[in-house]
CSV table of C-alpha atoms in Angstrom, one decimal:
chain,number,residue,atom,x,y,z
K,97,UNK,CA,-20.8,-12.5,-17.6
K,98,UNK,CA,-21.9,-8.9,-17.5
K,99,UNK,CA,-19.5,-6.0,-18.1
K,100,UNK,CA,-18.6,-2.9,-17.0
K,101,UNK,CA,-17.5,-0.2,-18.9
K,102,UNK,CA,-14.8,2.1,-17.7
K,103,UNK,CA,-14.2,6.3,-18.1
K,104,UNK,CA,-11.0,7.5,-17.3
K,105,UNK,CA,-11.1,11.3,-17.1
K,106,UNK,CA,-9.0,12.3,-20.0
K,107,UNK,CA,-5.6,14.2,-19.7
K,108,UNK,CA,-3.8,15.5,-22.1
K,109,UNK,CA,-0.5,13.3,-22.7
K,110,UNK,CA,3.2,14.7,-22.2
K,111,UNK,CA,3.9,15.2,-26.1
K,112,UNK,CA,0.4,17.3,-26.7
K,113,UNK,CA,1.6,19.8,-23.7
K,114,UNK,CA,2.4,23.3,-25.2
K,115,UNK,CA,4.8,23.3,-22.7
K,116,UNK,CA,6.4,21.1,-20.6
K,117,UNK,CA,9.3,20.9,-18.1
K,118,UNK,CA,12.5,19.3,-19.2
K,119,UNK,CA,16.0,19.0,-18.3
K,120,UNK,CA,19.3,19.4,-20.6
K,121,UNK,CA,21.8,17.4,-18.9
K,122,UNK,CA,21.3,13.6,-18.8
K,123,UNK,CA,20.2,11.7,-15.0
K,124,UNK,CA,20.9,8.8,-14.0
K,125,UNK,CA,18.4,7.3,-11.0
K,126,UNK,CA,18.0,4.5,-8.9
K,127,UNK,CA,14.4,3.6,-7.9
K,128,UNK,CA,13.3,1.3,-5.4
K,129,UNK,CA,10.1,-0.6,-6.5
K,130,UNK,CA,8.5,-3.7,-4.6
K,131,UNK,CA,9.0,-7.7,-5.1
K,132,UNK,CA,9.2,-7.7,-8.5
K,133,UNK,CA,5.5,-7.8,-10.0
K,134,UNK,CA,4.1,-5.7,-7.9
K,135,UNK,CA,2.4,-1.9,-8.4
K,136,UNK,CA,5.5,-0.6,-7.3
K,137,UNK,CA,7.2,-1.9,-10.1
K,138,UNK,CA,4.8,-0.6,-12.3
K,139,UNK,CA,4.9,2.8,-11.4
K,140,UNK,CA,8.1,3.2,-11.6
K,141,UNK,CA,8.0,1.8,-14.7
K,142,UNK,CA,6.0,4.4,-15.6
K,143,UNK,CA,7.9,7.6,-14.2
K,144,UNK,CA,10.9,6.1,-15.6
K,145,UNK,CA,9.7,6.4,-18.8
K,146,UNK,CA,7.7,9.7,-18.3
K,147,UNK,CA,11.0,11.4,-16.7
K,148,UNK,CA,13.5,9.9,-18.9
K,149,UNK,CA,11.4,11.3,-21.9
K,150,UNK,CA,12.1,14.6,-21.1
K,151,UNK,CA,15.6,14.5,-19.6
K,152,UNK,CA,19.2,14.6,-21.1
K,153,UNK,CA,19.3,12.1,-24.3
K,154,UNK,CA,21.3,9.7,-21.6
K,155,UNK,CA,19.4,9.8,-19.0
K,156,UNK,CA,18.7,6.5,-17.4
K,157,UNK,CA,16.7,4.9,-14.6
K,158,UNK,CA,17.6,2.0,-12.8
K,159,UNK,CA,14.8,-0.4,-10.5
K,160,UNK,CA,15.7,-2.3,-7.4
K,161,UNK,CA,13.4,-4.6,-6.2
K,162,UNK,CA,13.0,-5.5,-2.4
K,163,UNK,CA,13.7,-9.0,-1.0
K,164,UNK,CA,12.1,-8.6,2.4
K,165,UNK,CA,8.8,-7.0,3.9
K,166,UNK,CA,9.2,-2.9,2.1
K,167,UNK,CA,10.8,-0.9,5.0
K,168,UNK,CA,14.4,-1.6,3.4
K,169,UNK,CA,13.3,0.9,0.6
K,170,UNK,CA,13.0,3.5,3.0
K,171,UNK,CA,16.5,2.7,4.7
K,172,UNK,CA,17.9,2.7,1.4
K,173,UNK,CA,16.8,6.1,0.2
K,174,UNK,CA,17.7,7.5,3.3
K,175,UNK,CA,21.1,5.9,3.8
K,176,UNK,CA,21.6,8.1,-0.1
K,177,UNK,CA,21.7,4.3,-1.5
K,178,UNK,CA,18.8,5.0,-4.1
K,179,UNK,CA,17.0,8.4,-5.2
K,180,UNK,CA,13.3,7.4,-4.5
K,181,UNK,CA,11.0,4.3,-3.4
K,182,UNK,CA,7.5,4.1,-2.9
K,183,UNK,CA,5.9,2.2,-0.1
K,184,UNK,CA,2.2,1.6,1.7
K,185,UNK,CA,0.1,2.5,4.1
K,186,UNK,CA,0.5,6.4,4.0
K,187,UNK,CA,-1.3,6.0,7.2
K,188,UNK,CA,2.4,4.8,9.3
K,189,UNK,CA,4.8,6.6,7.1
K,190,UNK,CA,4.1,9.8,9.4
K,191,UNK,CA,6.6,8.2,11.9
K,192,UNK,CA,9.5,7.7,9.2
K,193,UNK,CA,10.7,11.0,10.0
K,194,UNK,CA,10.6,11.0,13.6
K,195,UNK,CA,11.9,7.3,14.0
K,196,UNK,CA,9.0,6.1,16.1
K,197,UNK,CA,6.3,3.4,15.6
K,198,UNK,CA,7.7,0.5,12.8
K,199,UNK,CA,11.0,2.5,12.4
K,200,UNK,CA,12.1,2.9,15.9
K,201,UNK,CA,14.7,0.1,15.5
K,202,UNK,CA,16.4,2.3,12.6
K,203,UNK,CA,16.1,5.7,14.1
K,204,UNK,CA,14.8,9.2,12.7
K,205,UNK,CA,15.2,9.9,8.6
K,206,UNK,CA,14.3,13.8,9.0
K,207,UNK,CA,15.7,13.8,5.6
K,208,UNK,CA,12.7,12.2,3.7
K,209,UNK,CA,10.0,14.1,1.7
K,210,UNK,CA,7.5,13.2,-0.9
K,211,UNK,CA,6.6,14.0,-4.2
K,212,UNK,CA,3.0,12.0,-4.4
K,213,UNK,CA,0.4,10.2,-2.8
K,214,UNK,CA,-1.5,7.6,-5.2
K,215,UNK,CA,-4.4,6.3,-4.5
K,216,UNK,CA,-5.3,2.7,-3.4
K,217,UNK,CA,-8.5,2.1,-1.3
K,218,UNK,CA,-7.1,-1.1,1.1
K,219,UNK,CA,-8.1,-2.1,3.9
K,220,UNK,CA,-6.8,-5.3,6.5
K,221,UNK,CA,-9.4,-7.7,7.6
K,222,UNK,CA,-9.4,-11.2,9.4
K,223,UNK,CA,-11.6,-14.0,7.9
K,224,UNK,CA,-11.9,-17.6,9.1
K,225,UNK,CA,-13.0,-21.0,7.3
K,226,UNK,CA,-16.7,-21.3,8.2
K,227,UNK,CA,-15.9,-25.3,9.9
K,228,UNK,CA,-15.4,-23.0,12.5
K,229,UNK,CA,-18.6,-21.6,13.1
K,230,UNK,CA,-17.1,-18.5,14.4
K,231,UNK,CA,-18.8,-14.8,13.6
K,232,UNK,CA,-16.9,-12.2,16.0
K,233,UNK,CA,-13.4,-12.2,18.2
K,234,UNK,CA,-15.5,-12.7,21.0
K,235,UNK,CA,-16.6,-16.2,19.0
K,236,UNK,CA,-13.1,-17.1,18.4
K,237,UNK,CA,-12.0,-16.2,22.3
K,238,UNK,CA,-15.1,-18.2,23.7
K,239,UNK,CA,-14.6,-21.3,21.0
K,240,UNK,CA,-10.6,-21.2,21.4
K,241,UNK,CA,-10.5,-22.8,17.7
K,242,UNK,CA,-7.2,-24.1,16.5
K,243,UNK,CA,-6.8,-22.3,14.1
K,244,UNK,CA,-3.0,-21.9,11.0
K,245,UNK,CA,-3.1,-17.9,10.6
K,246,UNK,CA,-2.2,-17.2,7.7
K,247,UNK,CA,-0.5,-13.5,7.8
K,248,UNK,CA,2.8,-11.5,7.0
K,249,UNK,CA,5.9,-12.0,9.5
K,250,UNK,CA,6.0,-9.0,12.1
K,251,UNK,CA,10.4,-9.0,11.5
K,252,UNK,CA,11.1,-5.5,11.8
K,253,UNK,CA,10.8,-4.5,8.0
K,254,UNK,CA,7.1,-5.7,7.2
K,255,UNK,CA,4.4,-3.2,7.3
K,256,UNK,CA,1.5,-5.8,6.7
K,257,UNK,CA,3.4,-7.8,9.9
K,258,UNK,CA,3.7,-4.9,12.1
K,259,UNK,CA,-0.3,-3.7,12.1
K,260,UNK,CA,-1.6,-7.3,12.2
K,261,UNK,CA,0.6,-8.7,15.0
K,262,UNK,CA,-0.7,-5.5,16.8
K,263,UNK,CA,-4.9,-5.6,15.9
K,264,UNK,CA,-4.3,-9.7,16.9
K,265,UNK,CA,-2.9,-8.5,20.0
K,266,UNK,CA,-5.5,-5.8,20.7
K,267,UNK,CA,-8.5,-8.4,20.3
K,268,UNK,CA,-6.2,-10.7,23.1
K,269,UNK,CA,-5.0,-12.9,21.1
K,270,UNK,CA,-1.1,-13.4,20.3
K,271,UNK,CA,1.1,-16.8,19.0
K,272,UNK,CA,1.1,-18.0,22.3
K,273,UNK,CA,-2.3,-18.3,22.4
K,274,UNK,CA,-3.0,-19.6,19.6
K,275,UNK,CA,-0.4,-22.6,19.9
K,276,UNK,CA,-2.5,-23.1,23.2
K,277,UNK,CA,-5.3,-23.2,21.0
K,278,UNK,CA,-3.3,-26.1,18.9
K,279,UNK,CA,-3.0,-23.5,16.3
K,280,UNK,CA,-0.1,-21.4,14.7
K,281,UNK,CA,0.7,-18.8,12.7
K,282,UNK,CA,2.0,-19.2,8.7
K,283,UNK,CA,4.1,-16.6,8.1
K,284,UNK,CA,5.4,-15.1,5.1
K,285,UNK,CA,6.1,-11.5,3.5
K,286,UNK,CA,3.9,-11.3,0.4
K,287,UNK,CA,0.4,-10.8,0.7
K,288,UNK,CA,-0.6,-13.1,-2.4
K,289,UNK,CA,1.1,-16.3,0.2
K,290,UNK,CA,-1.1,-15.8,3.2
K,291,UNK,CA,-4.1,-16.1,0.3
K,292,UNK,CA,-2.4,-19.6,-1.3
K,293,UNK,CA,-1.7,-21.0,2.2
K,294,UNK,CA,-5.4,-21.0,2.4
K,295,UNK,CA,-5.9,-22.1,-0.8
K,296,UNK,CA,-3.7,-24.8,-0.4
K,297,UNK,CA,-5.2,-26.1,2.9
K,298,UNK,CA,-2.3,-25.1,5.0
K,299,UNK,CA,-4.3,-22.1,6.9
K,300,UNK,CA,-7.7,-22.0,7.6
K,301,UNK,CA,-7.4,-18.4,8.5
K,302,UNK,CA,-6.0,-15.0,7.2
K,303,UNK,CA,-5.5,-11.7,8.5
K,304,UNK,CA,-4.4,-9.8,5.3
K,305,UNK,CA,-4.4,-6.7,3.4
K,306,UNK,CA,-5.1,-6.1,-0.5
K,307,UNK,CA,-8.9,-7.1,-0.4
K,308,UNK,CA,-9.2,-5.9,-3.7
K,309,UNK,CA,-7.0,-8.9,-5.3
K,310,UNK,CA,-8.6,-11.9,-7.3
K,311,UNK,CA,-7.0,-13.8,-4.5
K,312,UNK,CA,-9.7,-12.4,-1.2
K,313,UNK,CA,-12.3,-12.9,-4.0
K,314,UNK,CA,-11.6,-16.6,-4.4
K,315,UNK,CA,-11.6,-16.7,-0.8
K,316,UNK,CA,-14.7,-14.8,0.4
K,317,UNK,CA,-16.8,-15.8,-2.6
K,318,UNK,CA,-15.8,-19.4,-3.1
K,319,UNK,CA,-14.0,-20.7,-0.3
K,320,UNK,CA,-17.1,-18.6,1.4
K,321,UNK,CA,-14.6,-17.2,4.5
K,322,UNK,CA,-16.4,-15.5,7.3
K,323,UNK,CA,-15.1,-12.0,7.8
K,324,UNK,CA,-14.3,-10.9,11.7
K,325,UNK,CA,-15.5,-7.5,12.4
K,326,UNK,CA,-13.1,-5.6,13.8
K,327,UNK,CA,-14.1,-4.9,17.5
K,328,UNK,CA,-14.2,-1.1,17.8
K,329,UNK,CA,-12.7,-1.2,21.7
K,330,UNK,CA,-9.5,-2.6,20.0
K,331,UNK,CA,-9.7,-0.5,17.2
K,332,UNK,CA,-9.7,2.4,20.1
K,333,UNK,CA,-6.5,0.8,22.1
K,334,UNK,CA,-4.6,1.3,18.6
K,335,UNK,CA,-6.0,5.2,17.6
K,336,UNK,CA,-3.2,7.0,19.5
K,337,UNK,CA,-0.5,5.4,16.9
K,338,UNK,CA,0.0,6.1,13.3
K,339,UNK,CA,-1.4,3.9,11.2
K,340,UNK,CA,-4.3,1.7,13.0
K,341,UNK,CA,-7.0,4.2,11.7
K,342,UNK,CA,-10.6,2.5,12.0
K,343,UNK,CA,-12.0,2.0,8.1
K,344,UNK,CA,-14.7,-0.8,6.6
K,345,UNK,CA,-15.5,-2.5,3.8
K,346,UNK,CA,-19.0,-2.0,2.5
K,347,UNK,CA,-21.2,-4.7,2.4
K,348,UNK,CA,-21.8,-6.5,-1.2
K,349,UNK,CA,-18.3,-5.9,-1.8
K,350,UNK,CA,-17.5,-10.1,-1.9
K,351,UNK,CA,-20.8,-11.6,-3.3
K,352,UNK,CA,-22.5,-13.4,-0.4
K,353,UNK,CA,-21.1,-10.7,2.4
K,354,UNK,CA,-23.9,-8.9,2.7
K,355,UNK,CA,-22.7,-6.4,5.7
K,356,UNK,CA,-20.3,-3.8,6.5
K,357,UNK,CA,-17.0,-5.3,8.3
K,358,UNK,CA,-14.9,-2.5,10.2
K,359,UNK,CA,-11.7,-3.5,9.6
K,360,UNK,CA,-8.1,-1.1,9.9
K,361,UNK,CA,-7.3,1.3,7.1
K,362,UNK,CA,-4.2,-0.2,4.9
K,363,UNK,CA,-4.6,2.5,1.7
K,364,UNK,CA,-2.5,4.6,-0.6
K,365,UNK,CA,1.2,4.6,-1.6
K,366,UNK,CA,3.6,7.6,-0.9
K,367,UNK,CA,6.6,8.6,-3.2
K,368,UNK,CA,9.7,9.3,-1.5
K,369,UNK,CA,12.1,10.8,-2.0
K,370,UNK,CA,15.6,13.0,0.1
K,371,UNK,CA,15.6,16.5,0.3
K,372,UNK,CA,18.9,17.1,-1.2
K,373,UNK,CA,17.4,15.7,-5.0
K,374,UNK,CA,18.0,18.6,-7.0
K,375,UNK,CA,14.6,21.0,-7.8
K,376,UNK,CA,14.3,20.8,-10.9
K,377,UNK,CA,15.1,17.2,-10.8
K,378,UNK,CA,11.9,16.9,-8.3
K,379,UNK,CA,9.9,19.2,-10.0
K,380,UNK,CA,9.8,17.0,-12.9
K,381,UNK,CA,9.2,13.9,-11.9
K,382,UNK,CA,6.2,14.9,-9.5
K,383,UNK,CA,5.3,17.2,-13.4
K,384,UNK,CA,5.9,13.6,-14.9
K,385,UNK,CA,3.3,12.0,-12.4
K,386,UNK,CA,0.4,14.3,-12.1
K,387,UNK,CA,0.6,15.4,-16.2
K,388,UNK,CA,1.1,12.0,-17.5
K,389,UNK,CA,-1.3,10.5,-15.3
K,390,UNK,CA,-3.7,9.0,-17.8
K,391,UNK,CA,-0.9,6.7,-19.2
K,392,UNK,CA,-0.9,4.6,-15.7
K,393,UNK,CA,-4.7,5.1,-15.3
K,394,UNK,CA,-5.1,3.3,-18.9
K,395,UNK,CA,-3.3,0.5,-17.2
K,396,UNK,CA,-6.2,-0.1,-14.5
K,397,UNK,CA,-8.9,1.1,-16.6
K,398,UNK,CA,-10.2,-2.5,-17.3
K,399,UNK,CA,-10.9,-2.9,-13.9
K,400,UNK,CA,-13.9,-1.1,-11.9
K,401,UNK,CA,-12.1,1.3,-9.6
K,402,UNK,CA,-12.7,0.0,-6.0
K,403,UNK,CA,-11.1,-3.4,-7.4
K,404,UNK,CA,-8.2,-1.8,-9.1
K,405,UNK,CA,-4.9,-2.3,-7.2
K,406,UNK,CA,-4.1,1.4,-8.0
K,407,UNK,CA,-7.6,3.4,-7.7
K,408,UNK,CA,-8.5,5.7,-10.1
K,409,UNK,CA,-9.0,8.8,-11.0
K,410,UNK,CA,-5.8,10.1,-9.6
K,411,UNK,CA,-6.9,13.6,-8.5
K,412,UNK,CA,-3.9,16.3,-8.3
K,413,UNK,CA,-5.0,17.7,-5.4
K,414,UNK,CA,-5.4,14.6,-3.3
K,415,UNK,CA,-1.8,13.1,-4.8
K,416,UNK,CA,-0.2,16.4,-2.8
K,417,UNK,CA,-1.7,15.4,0.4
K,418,UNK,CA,1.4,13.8,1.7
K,419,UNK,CA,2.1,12.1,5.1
K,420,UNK,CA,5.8,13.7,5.4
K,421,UNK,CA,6.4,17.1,4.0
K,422,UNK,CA,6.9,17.3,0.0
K,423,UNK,CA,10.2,18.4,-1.6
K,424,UNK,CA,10.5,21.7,-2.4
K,425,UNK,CA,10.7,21.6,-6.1
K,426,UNK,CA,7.3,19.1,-6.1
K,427,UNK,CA,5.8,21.8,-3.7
K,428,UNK,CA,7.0,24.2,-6.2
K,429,UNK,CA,4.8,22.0,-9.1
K,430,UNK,CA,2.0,21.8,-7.0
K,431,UNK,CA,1.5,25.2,-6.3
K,432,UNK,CA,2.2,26.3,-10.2
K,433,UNK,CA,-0.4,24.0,-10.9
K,434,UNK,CA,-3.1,25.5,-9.0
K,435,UNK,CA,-3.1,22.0,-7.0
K,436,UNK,CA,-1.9,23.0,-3.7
């Protein structure tokens, strides 16, 4: 087994800064993370430490995990429930603000901004069992397979759901059709599930983001799946809305997949946060997670970069390239920094 060794630009750590932000009074915070063992999770883990370091001696954080499909963190910040969340793709959290697109039901949250982007190359693919001798869409329409899709549950809060019920629907295919088919769709929130239905027998199909996990890997590489290409006249039906942005995976990416598969673009995570967080409060923690950043790249350092569930480097520049507008006092960071 051949390995790979691993250089993560160094930064200089919190403690060796000549000087460094801080705050007197103590802060208590509530984040919102993901399910539980997640990246979100992580992160947070990682600001809270970072923030709590250099704020009031008891300052505290507190993470909430989500029960459903992520878009409750985003109701929760803005109904003034929590002080920040994180959630994924930065490609439809555009429409957070203006209410449209996924968060129509809920209306507009004008009050969101963001203190970060990090990085996470993604991207959502579909990939059948090879009984089915199907290469393309236009197989799969012509050979009317029956085939258990294995995908996350398009309910209202589930950003995986919402973009794959749509690219199913934009290649003609929806449930209906595929119960006509004699085949349905296995439904559940967590990536990870779609991936162990197929393990497990139950699906023969998957339409999925997080391609960099060990679970697409056991799939492509062992259970030798056949990725779909995505069909670029669907992928055109889609451009107008946040969110369905064409992407691909390079070829040799799984071992045995030796071409390029366009596929929709399902990267990076955006920190939130509401504009009425105090400045200095802001200022810190997006201080906290550009300065510190080489304590969550050591986390992922182990891994070769495009496979690392948080990509690495983080670059300061790109981290301020936000989807909604960033909060003053990380605006304020940024541009002190030389970054913006």
């Amino acid at each position: 087994m051949s390995s790979t060794s691993i250089t993560v630009p160094e930064v200089v750590s919190g403690a060796q800064q000549k000087s460094e932000p801080s705050i007197e009074r103590s802060i208590t915070l509530h984040f919102v993370g993901d399910w539980g063992q997640a990246n979100f999770h992580r992160i947070c883990s990682w600001l809270t430490q970072a923030f709590c370091d250099r704020a009031g001696p008891r300052s505290r954080v507190g993470i909430w995990s989500i029960r459903s499909g992520g878009i409750e963190a985003l109701y929760q910040l803005h109904d003034g429930e929590v002080d920040l969340c994180i959630a994924t793709p930065a490609g439809l959290m555009a429409t957070a603000r203006t209410g449209t697109g996924i968060f129509a039901a809920h209306g507009p949250m004008p009050g969101l901004r963001a203190l970060a982007v990090l990085p996470q190359r993604d991207r959502l693919m579909l990939a059948v069992h090879p009984k089915f001798g199907v290469k393309t869409w236009d197989d799969i329409r012509r050979v009317k397979p029956p085939l258990r899709l294995a995908t996350s549950i398009d309910d209202g809060t589930n950003f995986i759901g919402y973009v794959a019920m749509r690219l199913l629907k934009a290649h003609g295919i929806d449930e209906e059709t595929l119960k006509s088919w004699g085949g349905s769709l296995v439904l559940n929130h967590r990536p990870e599930h779609a991936l162990f239905a197929l393990e497990a027998g139950e699906a023969d199909a998957v339409l999925q983001e997080a391609i960099m996990t060990p679970w697409w890997r056991e799939a492509m590489e062992k259970q030798k799946m056949v990725p779909i290409p995505a069909e670029a006249e669907a992928l055109n039906t889609l451009s107008g809305q946040p969110g369905f942005e064409p992407a691909s995976i390079r070829g040799g990416f799984w071992d045995g997949v030796n071409e390029e598969t366009p596929a929709v673009e399902f990267s990076d995570f955006v920190v939130f946060v509401r504009d009425d967080m105090p400045d200095d409060v802001a200022h810190l923690l997006t201080w906290c997670l550009v300065e510190t950043r080489a304590d969550i790249e050591r986390q992922y350092a182990h891994i070769p970069p495009e496979r690392s569930p948080l990509s690495y480097p983080l670059v300061p520049s790109n981290m301020a390239k936000t989807p909604v507008p960033l909060h003053p006092g990380a605006k304020r960071y940024y541009e002190e920094a030389g970054h913006l």
